[in-house]
mmCIF file of C-alpha atoms in Angstrom:
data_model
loop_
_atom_site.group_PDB
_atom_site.id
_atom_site.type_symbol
_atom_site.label_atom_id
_atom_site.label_comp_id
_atom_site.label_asym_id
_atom_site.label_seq_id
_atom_site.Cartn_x
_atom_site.Cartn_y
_atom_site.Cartn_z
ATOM 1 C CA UNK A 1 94.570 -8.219 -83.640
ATOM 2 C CA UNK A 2 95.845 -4.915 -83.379
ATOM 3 C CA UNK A 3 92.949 -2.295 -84.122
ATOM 4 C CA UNK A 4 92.432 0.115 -86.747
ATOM 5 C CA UNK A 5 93.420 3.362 -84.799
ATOM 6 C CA UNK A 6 97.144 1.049 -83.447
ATOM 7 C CA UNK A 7 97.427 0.540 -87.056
ATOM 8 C CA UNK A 8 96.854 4.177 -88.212
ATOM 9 C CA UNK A 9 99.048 5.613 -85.378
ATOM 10 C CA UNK A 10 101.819 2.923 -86.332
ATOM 11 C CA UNK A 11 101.690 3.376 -90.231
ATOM 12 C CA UNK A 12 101.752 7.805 -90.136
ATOM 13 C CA UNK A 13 103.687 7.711 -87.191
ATOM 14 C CA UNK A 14 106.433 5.599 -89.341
ATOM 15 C CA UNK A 15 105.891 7.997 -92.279
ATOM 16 C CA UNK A 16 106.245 11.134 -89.979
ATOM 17 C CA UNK A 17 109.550 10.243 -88.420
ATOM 18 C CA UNK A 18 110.766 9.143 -91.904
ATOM 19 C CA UNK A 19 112.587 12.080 -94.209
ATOM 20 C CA UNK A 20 112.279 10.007 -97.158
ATOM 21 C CA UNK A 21 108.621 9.876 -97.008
ATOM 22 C CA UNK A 22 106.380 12.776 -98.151
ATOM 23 C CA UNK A 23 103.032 11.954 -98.701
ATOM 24 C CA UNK A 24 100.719 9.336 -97.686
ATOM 25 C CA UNK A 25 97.729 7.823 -99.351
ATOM 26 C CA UNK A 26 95.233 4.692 -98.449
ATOM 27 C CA UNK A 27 93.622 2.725 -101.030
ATOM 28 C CA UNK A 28 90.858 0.358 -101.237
ATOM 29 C CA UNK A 29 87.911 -1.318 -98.885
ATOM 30 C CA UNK A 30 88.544 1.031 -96.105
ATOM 31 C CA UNK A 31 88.078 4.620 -98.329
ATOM 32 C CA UNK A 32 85.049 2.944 -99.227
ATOM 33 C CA UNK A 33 82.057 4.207 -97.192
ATOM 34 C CA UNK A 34 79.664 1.689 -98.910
ATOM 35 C CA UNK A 35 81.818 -1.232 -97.737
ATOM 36 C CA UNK A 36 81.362 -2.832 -93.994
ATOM 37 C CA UNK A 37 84.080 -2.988 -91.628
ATOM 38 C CA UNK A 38 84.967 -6.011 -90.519
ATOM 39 C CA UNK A 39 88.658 -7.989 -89.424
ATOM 40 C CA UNK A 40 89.879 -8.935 -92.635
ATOM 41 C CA UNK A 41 89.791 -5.712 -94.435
ATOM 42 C CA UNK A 42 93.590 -4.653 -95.451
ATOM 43 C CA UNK A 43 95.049 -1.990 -94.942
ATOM 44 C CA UNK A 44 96.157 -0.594 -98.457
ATOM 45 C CA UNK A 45 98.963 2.091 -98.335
ATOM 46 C CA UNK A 46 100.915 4.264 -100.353
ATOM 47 C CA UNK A 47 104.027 5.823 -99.161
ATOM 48 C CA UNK A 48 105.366 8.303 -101.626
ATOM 49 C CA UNK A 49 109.568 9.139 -101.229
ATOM 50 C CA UNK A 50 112.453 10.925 -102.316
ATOM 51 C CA UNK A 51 114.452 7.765 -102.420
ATOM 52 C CA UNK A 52 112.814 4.482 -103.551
ATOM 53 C CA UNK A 53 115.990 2.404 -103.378
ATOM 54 C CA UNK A 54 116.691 3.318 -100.187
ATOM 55 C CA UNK A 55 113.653 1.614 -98.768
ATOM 56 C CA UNK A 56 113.894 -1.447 -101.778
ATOM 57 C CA UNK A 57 117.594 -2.560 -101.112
ATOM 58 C CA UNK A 58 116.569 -4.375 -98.184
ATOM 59 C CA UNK A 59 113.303 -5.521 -95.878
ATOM 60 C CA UNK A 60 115.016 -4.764 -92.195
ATOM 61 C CA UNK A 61 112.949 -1.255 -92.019
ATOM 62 C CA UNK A 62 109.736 -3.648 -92.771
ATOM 63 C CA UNK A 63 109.582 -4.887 -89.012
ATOM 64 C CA UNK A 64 108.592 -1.994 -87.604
ATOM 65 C CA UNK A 65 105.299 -2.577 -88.676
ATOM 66 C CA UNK A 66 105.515 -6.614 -86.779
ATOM 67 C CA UNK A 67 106.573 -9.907 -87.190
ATOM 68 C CA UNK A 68 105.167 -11.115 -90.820
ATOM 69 C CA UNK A 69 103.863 -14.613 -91.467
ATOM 70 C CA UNK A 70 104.679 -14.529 -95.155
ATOM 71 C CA UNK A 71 105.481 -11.820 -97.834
ATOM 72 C CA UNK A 72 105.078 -10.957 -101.120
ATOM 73 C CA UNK A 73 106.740 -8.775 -103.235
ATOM 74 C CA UNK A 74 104.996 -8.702 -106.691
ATOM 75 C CA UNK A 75 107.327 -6.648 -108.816
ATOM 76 C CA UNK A 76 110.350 -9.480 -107.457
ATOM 77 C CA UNK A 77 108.217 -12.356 -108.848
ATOM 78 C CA UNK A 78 109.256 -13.455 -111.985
ATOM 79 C CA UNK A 79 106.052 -15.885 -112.097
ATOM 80 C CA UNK A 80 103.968 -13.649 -111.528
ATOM 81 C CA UNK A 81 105.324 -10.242 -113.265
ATOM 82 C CA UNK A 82 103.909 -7.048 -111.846
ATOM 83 C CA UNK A 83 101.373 -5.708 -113.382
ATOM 84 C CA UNK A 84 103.286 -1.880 -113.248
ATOM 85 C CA UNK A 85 106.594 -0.532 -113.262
ATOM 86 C CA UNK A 86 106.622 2.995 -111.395
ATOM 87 C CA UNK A 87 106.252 1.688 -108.052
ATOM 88 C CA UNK A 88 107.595 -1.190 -105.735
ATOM 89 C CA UNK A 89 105.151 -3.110 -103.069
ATOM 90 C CA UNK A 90 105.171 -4.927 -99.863
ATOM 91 C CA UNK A 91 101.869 -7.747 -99.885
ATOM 92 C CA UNK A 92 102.566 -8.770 -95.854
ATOM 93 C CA UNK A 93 99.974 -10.697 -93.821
ATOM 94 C CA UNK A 94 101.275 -10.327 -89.726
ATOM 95 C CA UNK A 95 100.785 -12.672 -87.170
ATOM 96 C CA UNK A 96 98.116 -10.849 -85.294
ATOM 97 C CA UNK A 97 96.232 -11.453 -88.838
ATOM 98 C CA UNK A 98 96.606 -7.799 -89.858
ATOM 99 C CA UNK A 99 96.895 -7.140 -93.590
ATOM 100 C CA UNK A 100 99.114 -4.285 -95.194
ATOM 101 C CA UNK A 101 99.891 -3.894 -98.669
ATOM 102 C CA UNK A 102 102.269 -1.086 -98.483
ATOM 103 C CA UNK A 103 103.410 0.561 -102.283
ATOM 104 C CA UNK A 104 106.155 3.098 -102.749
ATOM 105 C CA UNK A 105 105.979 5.605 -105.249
ATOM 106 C CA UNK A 106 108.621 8.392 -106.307
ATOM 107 C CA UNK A 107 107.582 11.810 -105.951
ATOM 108 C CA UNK A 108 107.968 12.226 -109.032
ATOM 109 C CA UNK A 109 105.292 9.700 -109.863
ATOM 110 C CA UNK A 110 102.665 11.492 -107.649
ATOM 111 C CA UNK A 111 100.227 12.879 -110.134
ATOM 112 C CA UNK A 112 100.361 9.337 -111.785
ATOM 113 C CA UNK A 113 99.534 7.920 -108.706
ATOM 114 C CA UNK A 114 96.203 10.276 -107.665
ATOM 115 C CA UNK A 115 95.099 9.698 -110.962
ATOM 116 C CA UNK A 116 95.694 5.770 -110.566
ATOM 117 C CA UNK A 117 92.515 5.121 -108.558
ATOM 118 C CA UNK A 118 89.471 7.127 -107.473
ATOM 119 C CA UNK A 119 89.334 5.301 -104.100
ATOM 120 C CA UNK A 120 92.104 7.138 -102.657
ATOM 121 C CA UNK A 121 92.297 9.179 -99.854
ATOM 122 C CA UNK A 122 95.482 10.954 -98.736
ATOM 123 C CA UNK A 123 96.665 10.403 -94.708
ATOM 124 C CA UNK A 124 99.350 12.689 -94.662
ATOM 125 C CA UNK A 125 100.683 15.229 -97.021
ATOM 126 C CA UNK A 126 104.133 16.756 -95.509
ATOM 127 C CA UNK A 127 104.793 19.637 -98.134
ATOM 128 C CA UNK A 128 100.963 20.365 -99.409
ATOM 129 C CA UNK A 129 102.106 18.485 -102.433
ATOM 130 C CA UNK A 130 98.658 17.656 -103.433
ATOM 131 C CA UNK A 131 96.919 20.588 -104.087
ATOM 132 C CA UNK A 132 93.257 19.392 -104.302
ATOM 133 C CA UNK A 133 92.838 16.087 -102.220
ATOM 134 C CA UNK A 134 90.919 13.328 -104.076
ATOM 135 C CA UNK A 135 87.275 12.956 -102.398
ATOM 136 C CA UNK A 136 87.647 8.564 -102.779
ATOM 137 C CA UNK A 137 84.699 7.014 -104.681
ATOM 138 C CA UNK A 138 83.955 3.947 -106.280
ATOM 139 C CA UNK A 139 82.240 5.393 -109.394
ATOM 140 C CA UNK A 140 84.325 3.354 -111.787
ATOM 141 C CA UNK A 141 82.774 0.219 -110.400
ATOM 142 C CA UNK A 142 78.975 1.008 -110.203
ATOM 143 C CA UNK A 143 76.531 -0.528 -112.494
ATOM 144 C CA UNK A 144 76.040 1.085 -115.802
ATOM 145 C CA UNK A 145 73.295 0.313 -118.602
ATOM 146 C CA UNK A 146 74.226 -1.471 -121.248
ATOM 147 C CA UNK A 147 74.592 0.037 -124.533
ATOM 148 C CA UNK A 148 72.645 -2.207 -127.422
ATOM 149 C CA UNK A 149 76.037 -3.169 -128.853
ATOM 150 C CA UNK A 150 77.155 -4.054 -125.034
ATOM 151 C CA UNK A 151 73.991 -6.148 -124.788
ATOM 152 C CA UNK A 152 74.815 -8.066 -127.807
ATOM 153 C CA UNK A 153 78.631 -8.766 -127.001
ATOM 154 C CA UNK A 154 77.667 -10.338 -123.847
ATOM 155 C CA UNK A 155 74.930 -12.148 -125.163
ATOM 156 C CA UNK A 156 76.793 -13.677 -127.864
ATOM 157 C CA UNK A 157 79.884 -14.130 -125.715
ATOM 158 C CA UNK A 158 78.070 -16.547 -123.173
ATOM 159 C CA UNK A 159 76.150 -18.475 -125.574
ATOM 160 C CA UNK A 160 79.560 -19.202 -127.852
ATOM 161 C CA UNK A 161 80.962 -20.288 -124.506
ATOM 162 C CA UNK A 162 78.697 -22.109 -123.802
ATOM 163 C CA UNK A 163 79.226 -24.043 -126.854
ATOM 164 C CA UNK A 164 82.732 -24.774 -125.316
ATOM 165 C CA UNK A 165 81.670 -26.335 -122.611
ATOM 166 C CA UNK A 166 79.034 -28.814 -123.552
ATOM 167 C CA UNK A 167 81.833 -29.819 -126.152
ATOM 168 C CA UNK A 168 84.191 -30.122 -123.104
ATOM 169 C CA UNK A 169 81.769 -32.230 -121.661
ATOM 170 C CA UNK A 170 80.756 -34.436 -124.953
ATOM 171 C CA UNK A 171 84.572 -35.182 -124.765
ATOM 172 C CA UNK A 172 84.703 -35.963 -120.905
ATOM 173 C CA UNK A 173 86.852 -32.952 -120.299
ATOM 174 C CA UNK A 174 85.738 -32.005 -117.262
ATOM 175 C CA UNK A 175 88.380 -29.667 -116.179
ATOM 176 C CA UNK A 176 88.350 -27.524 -119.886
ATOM 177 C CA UNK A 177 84.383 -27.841 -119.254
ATOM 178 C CA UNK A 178 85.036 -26.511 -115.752
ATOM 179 C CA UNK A 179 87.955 -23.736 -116.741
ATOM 180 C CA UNK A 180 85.295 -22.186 -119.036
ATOM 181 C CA UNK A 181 82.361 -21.530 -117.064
ATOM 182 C CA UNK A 182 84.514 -20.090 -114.183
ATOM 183 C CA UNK A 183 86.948 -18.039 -116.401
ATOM 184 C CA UNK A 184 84.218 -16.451 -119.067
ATOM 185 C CA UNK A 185 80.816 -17.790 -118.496
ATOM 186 C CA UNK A 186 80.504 -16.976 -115.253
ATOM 187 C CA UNK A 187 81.697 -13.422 -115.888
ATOM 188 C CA UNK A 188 79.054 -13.083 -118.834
ATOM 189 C CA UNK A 189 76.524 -14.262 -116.506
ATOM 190 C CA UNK A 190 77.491 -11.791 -113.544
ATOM 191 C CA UNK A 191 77.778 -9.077 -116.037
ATOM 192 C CA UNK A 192 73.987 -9.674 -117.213
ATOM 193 C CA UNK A 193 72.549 -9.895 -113.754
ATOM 194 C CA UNK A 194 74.000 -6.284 -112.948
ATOM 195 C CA UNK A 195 72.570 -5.029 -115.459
ATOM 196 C CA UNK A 196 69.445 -6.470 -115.126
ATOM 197 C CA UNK A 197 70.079 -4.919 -111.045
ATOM 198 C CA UNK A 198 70.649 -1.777 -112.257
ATOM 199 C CA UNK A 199 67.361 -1.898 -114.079
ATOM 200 C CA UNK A 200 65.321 -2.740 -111.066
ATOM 201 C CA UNK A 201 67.661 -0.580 -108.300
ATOM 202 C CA UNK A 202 69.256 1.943 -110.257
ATOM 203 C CA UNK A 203 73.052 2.613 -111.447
ATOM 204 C CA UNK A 204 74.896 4.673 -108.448
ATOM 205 C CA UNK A 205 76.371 1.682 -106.452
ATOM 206 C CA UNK A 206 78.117 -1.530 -107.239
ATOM 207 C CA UNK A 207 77.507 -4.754 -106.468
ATOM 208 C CA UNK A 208 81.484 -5.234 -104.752
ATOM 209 C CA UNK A 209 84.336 -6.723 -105.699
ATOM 210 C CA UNK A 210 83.631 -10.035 -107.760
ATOM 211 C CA UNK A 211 80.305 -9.216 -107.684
ATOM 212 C CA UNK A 212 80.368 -10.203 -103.800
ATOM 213 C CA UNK A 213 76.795 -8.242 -102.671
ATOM 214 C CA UNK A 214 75.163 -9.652 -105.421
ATOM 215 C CA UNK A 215 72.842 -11.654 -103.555
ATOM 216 C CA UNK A 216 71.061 -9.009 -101.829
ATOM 217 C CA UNK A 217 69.598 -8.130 -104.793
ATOM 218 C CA UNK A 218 68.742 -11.244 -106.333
ATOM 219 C CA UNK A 219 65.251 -13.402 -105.876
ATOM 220 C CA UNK A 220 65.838 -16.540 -104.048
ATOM 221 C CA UNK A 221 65.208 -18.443 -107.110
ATOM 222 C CA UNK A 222 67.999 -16.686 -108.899
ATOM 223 C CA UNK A 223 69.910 -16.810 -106.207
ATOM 224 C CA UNK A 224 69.543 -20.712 -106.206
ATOM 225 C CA UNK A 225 70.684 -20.907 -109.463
ATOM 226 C CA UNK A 226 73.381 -18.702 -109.566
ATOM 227 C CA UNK A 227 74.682 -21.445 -106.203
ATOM 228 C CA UNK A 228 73.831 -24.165 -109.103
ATOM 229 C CA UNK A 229 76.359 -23.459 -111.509
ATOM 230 C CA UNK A 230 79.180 -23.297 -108.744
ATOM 231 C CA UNK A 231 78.888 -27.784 -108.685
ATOM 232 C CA UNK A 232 80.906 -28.796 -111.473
ATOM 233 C CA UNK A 233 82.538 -31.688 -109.242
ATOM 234 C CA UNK A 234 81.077 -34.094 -111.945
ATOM 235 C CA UNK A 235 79.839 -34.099 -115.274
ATOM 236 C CA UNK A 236 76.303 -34.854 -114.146
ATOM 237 C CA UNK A 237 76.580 -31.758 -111.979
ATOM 238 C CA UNK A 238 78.526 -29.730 -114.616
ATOM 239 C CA UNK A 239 75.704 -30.345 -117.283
ATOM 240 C CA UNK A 240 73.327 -29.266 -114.055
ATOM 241 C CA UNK A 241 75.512 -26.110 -113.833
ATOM 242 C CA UNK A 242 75.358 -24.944 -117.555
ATOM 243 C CA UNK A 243 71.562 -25.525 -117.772
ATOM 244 C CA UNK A 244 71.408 -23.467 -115.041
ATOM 245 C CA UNK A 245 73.360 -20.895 -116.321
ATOM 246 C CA UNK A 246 71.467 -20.772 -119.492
ATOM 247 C CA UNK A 247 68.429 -20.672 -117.480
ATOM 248 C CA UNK A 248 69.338 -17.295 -115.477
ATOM 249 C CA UNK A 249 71.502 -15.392 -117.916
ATOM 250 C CA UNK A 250 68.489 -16.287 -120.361
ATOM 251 C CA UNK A 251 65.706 -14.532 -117.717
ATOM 252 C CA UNK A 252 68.327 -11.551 -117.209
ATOM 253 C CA UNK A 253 68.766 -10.901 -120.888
ATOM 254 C CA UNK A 254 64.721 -11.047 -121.687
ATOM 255 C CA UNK A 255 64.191 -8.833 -119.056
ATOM 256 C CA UNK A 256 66.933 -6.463 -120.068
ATOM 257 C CA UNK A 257 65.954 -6.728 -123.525
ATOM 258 C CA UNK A 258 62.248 -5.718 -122.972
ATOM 259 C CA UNK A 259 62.970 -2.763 -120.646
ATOM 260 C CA UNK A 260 65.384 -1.172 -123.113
ATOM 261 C CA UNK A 261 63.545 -2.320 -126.193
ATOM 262 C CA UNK A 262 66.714 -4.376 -127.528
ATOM 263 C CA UNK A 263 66.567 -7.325 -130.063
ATOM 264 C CA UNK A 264 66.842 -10.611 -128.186
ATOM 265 C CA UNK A 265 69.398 -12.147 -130.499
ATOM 266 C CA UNK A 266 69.160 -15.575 -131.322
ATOM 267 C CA UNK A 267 72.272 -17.011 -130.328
ATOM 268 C CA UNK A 268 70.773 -18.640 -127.773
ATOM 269 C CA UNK A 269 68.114 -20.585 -129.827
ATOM 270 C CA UNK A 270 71.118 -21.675 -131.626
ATOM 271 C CA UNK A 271 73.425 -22.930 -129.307
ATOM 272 C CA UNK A 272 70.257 -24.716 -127.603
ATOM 273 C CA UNK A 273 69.788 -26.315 -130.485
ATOM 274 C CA UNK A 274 73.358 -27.426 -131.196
ATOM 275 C CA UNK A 275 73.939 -28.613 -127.404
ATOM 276 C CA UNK A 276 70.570 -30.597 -127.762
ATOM 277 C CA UNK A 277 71.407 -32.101 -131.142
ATOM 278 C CA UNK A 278 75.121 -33.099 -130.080
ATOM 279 C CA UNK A 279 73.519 -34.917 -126.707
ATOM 280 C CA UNK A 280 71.298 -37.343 -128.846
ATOM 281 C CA UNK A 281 73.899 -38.284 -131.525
#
């Protein structure tokens, strides 16, 4: 694998023998500080031109940068639509297992762009375009506390949910059963836990991507439950999965609701109830 300073002297040395491009910026895991280094981070890169379609009519200039494995362009896919429309990117994983995703932007889409994300930090600005260089943070993703509204939207949202999914698995519907606790429950239940993190460790960090540092700030017995609700390879372990669910989004949302003096609504008492009625019928 090529390292990161090959990489940074391939990817500005490209943009500084290239007219066309004015201004580069990095996104992501590496303008992070609070995120480790490691192999598999990508490298997430901005090139902003004079000439988009110069660069987009073809993928020839793309192999200066090594021989790809696979590609993706996003705003090709018709799948898959982009998710924007004022810039064009390259997804391209290389054989030496580096990672770029390389966007380009129109100059005239530069002040879009530095407002775009606040984890962005500029490599290489040809003409002093940007005037006050964006200091990259990851404030938009730290833990925040929850309003009482906030508390009650996510409170209500699990437990209706999980109404959902024990009637997915009254009906032997294993994969709706399944497609609900990944798709919503689960993000209810992460939701609550960060909260309840923020309580104990404060709100000026997050807890990563997919809430992927979560565990080194939960108890091992939370921790072991949260693991629990990932087994829904049966409906004896999807019915273990919910319960367990319940079980730590119901010890989060106590605790939260204590601390901040919030009314424990009674959704849950409900749902219980309705789950526990349906399962003797």
């Amino acid at each position: 694998m090529r390292s990161e300073k090959e990489m940074f002297d391939l990817i500005l040395g490209f943009a500084k023998n290239d007219e066309r491009i004015r201004v580069v910026g990095m996104e992501g895991s590496r303008t992070n500080i609070n995120i480790p280094k490691d192999d598999f981070q990508d490298y997430d890169i901005t090139y902003i031109v004079t000439d988009t379609q110069s660069f987009t009519k073809n993928d020839d200039w793309l192999d200066a940068f090594g021989k790809r494995v696979i590609i993706q362009k996003p705003e090709d896919m018709d799948l898959f639509p982009a998710e924007s429309d004022w810039f064009y990117s390259y997804l391209m994983l290389f054989e030496d297992d580096v990672k770029i995703d390389l966007k380009i932007v129109p100059v005239s889409f530069l002040e879009k762009y530095l407002k775009w994300d606040k984890l962005i930090k500029i490599l290489l600005d040809k003409d002093s375009l940007v005037l006050n260089p964006p200091i990259p943070t990851d404030e938009d993703y730290w833990i925040y506390k929850p309003s009482a509204e906030f508390f009650d939207d996510c409170c209500n949202e699990f437990w209706w949910v999980s109404a959902y999914i024990a009637k997915g698995l009254f009906r032997k519907e294993l994969l709706f059963a399944s497609w609900h606790m990944e798709q919503i429950e689960r993000v209810e239940l992460l939701r609550m836990l960060a909260w309840k993190i923020g309580i104990d460790y404060g709100y000026g960090f997050s807890v990563g991507k997919h809430s992927k540092f979560i565990d080194k700030y939960l108890s091992k017995s939370e921790w072991d439950l949260l693991m629990k609700t990932y087994r829904m390879d049966s409906f004896e372990n999807c019915w273990a999965a919910l319960e367990a669910a319940q079980a730590l989004f119901r010890r989060a949302s106590h605790y939260i609701a204590e601390k901040f003096d919030y009314v424990y609504p009674d959704y849950d008492t409900q749902i219980t109830n309705y789950i526990n009625r349906r399962k003797i019928l």
